[in-house]
mmCIF file with all atom_site columns, C-alpha atoms in Angstrom:
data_model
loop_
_atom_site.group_PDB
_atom_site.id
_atom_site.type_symbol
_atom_site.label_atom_id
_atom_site.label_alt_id
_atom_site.label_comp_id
_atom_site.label_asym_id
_atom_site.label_entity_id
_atom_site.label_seq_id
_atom_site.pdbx_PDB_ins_code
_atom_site.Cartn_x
_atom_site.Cartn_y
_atom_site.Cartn_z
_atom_site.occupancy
_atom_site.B_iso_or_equiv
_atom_site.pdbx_formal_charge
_atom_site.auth_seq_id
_atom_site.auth_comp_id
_atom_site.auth_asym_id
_atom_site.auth_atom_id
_atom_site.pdbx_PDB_model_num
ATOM 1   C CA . UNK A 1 1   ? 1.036   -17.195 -24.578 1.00 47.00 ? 53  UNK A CA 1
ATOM 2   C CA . UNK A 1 2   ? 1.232   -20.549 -22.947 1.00 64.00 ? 54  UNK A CA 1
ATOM 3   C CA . UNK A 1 3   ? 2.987   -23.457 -25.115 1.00 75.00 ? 55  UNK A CA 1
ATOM 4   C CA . UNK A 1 4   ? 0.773   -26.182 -26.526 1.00 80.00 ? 56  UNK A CA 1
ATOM 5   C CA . UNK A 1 5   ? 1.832   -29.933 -26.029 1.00 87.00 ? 57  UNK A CA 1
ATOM 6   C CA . UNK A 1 6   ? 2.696   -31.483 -29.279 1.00 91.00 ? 58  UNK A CA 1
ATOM 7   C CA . UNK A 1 7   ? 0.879   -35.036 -29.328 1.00 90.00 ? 59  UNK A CA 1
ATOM 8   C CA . UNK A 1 8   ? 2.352   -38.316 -31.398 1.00 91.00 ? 60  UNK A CA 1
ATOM 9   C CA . UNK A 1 9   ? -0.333  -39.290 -34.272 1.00 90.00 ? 61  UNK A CA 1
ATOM 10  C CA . UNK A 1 10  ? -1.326  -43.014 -33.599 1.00 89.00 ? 62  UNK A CA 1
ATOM 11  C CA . UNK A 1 11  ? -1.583  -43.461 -37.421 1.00 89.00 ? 63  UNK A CA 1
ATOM 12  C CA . UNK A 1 12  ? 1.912   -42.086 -38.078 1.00 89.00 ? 64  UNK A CA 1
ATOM 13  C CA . UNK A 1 13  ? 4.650   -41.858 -35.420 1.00 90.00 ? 65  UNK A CA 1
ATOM 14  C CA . UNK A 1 14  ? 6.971   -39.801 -36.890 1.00 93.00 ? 66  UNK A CA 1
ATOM 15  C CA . UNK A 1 15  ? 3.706   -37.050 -36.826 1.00 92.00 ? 67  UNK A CA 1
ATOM 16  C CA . UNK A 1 16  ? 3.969   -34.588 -33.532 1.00 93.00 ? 68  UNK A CA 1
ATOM 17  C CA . UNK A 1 17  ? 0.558   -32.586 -33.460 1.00 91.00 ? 69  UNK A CA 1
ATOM 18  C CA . UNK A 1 18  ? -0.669  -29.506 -31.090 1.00 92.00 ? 70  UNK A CA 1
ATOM 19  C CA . UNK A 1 19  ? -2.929  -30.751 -28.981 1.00 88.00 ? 71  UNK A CA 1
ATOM 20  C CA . UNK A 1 20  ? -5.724  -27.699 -30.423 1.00 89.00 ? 72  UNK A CA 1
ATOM 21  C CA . UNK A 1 21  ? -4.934  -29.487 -34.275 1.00 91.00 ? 73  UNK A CA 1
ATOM 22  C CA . UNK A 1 22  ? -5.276  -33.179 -33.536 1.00 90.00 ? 74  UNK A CA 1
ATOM 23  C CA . UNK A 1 23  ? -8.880  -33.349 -34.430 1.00 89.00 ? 75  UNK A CA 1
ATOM 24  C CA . UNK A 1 24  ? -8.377  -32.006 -38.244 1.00 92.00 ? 76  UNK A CA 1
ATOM 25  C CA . UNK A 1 25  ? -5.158  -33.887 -38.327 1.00 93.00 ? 77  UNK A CA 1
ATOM 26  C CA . UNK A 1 26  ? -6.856  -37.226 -37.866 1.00 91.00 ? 78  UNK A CA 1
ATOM 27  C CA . UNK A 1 27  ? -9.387  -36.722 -40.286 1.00 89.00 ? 79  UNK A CA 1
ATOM 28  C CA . UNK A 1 28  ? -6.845  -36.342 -42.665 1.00 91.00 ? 80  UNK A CA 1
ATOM 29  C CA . UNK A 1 29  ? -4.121  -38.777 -41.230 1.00 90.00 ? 81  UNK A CA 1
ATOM 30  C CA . UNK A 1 30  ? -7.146  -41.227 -41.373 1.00 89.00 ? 82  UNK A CA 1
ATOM 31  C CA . UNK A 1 31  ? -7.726  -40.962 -45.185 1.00 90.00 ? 83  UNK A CA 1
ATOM 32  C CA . UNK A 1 32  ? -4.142  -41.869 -45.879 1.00 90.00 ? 84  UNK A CA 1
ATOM 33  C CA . UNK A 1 33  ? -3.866  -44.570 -43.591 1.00 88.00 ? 85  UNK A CA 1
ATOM 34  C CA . UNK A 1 34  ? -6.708  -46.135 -44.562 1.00 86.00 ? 86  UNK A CA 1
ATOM 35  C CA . UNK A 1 35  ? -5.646  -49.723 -44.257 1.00 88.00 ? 87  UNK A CA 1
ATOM 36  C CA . UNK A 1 36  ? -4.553  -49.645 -40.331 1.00 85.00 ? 88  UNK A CA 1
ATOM 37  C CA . UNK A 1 37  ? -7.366  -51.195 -38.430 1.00 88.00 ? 89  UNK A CA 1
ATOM 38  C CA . UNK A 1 38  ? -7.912  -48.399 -35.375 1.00 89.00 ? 90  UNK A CA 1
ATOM 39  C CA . UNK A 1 39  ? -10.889 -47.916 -33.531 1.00 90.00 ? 91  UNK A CA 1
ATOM 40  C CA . UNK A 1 40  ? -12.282 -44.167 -32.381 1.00 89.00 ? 92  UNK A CA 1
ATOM 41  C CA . UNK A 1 41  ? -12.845 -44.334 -28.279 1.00 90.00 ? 93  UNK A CA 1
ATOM 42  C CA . UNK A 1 42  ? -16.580 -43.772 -27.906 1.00 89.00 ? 94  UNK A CA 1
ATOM 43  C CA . UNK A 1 43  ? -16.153 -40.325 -25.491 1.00 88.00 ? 95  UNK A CA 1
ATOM 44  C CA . UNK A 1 44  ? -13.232 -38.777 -27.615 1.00 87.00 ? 96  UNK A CA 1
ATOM 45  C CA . UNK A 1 45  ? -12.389 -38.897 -31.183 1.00 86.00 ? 97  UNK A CA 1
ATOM 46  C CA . UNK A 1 46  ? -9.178  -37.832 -30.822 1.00 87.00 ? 98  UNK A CA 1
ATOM 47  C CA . UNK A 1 47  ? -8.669  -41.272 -28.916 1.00 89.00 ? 99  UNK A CA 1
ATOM 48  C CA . UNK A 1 48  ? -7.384  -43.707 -31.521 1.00 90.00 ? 100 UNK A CA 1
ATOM 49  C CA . UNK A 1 49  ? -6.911  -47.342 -30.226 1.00 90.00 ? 101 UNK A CA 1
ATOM 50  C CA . UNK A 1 50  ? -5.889  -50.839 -32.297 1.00 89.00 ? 102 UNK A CA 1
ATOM 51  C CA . UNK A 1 51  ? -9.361  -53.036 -31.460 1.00 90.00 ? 103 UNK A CA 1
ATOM 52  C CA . UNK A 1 52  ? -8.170  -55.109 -28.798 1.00 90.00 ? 104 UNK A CA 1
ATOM 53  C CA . UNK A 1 53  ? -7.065  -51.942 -26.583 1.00 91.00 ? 105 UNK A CA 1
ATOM 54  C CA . UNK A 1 54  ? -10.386 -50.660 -27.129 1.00 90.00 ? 106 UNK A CA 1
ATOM 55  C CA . UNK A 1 55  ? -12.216 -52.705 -24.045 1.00 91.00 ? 107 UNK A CA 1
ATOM 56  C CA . UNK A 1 56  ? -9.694  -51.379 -21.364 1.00 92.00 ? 108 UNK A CA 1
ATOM 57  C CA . UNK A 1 57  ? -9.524  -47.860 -23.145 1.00 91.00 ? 109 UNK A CA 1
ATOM 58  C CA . UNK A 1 58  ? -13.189 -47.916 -22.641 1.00 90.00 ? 110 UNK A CA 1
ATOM 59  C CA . UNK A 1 59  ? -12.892 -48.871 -18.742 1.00 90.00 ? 111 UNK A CA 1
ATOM 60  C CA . UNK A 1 60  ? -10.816 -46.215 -17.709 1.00 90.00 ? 112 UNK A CA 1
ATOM 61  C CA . UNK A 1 61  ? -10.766 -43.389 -20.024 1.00 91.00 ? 113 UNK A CA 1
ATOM 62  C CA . UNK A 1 62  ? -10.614 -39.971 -19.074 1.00 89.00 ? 114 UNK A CA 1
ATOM 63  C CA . UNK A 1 63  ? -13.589 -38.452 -21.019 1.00 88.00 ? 115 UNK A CA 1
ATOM 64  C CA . UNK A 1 64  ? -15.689 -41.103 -19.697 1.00 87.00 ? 116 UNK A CA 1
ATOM 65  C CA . UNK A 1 65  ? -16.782 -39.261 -16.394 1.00 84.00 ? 117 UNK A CA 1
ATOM 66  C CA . UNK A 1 66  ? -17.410 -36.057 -18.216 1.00 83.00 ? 118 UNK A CA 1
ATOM 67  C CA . UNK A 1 67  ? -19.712 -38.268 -20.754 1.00 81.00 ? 119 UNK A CA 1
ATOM 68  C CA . UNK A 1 68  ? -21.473 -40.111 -17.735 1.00 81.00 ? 120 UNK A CA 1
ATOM 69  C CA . UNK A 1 69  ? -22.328 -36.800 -16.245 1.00 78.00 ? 121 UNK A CA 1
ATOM 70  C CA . UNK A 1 70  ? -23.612 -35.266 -19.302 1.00 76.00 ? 122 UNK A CA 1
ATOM 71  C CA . UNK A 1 71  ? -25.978 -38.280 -19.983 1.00 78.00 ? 123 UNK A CA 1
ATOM 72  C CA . UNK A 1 72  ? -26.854 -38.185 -16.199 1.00 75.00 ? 124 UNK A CA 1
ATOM 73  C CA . UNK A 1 73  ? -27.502 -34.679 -15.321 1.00 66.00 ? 125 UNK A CA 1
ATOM 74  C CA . UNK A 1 74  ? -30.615 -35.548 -13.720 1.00 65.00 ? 126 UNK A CA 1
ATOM 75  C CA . UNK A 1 75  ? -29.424 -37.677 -11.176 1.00 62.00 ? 127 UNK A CA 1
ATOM 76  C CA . UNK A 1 76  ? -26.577 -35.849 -10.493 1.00 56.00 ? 128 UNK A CA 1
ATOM 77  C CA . UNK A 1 77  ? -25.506 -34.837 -6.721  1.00 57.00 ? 129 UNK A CA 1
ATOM 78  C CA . UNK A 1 78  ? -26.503 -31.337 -5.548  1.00 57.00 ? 130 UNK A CA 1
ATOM 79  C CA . UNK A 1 79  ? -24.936 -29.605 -2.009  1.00 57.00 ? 131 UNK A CA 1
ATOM 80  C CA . UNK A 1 80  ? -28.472 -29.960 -0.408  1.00 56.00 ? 132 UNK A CA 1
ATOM 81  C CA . UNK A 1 81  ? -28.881 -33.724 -2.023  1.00 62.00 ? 133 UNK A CA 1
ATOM 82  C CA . UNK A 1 82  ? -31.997 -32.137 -3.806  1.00 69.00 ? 134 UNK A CA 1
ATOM 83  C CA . UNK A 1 83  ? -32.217 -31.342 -7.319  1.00 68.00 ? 135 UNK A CA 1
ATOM 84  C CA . UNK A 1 84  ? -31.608 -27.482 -8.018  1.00 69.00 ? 136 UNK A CA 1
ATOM 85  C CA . UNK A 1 85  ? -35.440 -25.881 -7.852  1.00 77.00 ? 137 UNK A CA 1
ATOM 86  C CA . UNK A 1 86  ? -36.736 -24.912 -11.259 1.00 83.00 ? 138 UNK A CA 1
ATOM 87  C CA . UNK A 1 87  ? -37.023 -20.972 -11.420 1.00 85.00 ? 139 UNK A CA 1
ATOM 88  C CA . UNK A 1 88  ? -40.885 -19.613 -12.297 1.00 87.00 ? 140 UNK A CA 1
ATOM 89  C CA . UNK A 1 89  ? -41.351 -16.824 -14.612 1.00 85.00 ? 141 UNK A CA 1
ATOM 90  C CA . UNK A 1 90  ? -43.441 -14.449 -13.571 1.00 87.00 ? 142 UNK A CA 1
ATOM 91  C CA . UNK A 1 91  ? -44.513 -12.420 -17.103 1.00 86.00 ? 143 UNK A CA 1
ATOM 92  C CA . UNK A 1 92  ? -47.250 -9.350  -16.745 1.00 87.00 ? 144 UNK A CA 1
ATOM 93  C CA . UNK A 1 93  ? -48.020 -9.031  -20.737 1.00 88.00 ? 145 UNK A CA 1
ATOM 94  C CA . UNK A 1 94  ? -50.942 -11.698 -21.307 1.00 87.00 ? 146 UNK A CA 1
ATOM 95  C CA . UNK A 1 95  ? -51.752 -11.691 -25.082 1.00 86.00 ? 147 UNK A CA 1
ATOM 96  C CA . UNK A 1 96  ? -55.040 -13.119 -24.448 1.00 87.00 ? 148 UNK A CA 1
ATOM 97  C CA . UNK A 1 97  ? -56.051 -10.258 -22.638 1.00 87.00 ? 149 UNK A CA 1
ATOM 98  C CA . UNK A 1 98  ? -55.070 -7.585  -25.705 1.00 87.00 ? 150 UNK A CA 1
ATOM 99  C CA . UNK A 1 99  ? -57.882 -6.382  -27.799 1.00 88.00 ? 151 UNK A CA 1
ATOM 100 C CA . UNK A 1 100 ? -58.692 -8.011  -30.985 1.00 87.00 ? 152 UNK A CA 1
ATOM 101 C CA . UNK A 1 101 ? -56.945 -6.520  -34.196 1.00 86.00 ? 153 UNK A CA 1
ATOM 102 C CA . UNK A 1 102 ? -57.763 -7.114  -37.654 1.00 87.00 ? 154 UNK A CA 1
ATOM 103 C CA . UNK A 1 103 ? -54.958 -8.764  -40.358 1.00 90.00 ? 155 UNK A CA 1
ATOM 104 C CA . UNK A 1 104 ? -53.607 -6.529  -42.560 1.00 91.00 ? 156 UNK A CA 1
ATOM 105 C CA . UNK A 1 105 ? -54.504 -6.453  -45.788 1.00 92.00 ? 157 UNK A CA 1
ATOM 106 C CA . UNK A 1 106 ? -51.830 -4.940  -48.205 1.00 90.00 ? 158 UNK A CA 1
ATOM 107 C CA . UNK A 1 107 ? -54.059 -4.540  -51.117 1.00 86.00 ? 159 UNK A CA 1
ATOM 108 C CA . UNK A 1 108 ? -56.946 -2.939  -49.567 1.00 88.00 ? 160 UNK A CA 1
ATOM 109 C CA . UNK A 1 109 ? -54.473 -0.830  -47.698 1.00 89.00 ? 161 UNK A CA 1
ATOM 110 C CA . UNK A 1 110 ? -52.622 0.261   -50.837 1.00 86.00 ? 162 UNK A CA 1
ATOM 111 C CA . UNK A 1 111 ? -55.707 0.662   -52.457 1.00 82.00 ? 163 UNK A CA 1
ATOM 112 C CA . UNK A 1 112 ? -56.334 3.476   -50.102 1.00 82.00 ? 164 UNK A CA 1
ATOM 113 C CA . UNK A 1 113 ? -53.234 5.091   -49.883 1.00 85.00 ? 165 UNK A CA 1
ATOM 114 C CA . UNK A 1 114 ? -51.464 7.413   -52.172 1.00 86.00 ? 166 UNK A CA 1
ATOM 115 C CA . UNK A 1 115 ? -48.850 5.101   -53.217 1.00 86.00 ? 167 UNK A CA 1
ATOM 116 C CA . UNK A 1 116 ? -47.750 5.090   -56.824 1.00 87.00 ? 168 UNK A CA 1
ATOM 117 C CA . UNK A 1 117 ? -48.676 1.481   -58.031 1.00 87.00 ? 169 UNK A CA 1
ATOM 118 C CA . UNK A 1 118 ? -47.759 -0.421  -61.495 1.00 87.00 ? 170 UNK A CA 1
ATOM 119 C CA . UNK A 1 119 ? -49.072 -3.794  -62.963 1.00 88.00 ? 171 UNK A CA 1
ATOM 120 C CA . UNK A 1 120 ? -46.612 -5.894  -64.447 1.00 89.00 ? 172 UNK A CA 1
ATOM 121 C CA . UNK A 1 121 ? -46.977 -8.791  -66.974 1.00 90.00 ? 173 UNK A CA 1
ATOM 122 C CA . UNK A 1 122 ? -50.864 -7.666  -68.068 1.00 92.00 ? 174 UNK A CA 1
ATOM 123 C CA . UNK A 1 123 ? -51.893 -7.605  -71.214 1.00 94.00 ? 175 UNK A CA 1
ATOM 124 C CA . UNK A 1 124 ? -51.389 -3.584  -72.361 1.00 94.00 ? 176 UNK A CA 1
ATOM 125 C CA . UNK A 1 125 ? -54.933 -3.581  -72.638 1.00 95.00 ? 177 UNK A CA 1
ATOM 126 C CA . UNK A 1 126 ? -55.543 -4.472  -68.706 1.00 95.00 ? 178 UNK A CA 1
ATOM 127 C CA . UNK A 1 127 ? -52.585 -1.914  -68.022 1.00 94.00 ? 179 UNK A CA 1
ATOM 128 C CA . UNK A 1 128 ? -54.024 1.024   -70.237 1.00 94.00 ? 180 UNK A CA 1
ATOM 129 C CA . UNK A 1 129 ? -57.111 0.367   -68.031 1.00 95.00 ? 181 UNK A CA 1
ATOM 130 C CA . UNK A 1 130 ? -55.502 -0.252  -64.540 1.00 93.00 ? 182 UNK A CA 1
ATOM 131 C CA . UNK A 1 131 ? -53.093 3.401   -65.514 1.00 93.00 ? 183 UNK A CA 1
ATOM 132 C CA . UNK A 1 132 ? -56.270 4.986   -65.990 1.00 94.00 ? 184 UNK A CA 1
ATOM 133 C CA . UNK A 1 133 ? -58.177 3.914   -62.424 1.00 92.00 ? 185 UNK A CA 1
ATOM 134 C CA . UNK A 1 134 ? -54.911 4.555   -60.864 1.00 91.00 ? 186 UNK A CA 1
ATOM 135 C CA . UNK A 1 135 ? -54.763 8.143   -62.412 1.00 91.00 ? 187 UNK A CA 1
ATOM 136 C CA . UNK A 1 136 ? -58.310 8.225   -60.704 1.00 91.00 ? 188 UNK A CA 1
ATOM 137 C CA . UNK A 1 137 ? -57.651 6.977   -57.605 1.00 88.00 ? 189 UNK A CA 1
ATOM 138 C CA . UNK A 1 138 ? -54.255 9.099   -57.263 1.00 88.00 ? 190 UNK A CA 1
ATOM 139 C CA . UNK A 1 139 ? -57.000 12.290  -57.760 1.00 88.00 ? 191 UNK A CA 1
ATOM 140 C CA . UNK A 1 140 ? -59.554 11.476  -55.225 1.00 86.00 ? 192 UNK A CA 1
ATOM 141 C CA . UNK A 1 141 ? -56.190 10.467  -52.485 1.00 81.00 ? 193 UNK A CA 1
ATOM 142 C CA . UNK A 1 142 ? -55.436 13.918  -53.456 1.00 81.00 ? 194 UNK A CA 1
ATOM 143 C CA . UNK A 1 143 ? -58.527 15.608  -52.876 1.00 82.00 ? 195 UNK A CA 1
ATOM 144 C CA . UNK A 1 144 ? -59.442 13.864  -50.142 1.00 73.00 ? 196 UNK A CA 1
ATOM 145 C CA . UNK A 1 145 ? -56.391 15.252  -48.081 1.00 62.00 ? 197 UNK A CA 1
#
């Protein structure tokens, strides 16, 4: 396991850090030190300047070339001095081409099946006469098989 290096907090000296726990360490650091006027560098919060530092900080910081390339990806240099070709995707299905289906319908199709239904929140009139169609319908699923 290889050894971390501890960093110095810029709010606190006295605070040595791993490198991997900076990050939450600031955000907390921050809250307590809330009266020391720092600035965050632009392409790394763990970068924590006073304000006039900031300006040269900006000029050569190390995260700045990684944040240039990001933005510029599209100009960046290739081997060939072209831009990478864009792979095509060849794809055989074509949904256009399937034949038409119909929706689905879950009432008509449980009105046809012989599924065991229930009504719930009806008056106990409506459900005397919905038990008794069902006891109907449950028959002629039966018969019919």
């Amino acid at each position: 396991m290889e050894s971390e290096e501890l960093l110095q907090c810029p709010y606190d000296k006295a605070h040595q850090i791993l490198e991997s726990r900076m990050q939450v360490h600031l955000g907390r650091c921050r809250r307590n030190h809330a009266a020391v006027p720092k600035v965050l560098c632009p392409f790394n919060v763990t970068h924590i300047l006073n304000k006039p530092e900031l300006e040269f900080h900006v000029r050569s910081c190390p995260d700045r070339k990684t944040f240039e390339n990001f933005c510029n990806i599209d100009k960046a240099p290739t081997k060939a001095g072209k831009p990478p070709p864009v792979p095509e995707y060849q794809c055989p299905e074509n949904w256009d081409e399937e034949p038409r289906v119909n929706t689905y319908n879950p009432r008509e199709y449980v009105s046809e099946a012989p599924i065991l239904r229930s009504l719930n929140g009806a008056k106990p009139s409506d459900r005397k006469k919905f038990r008794q169609e069902e006891r109907l319908r449950l028959q002629a699923c039966v018969q019919g098989i």
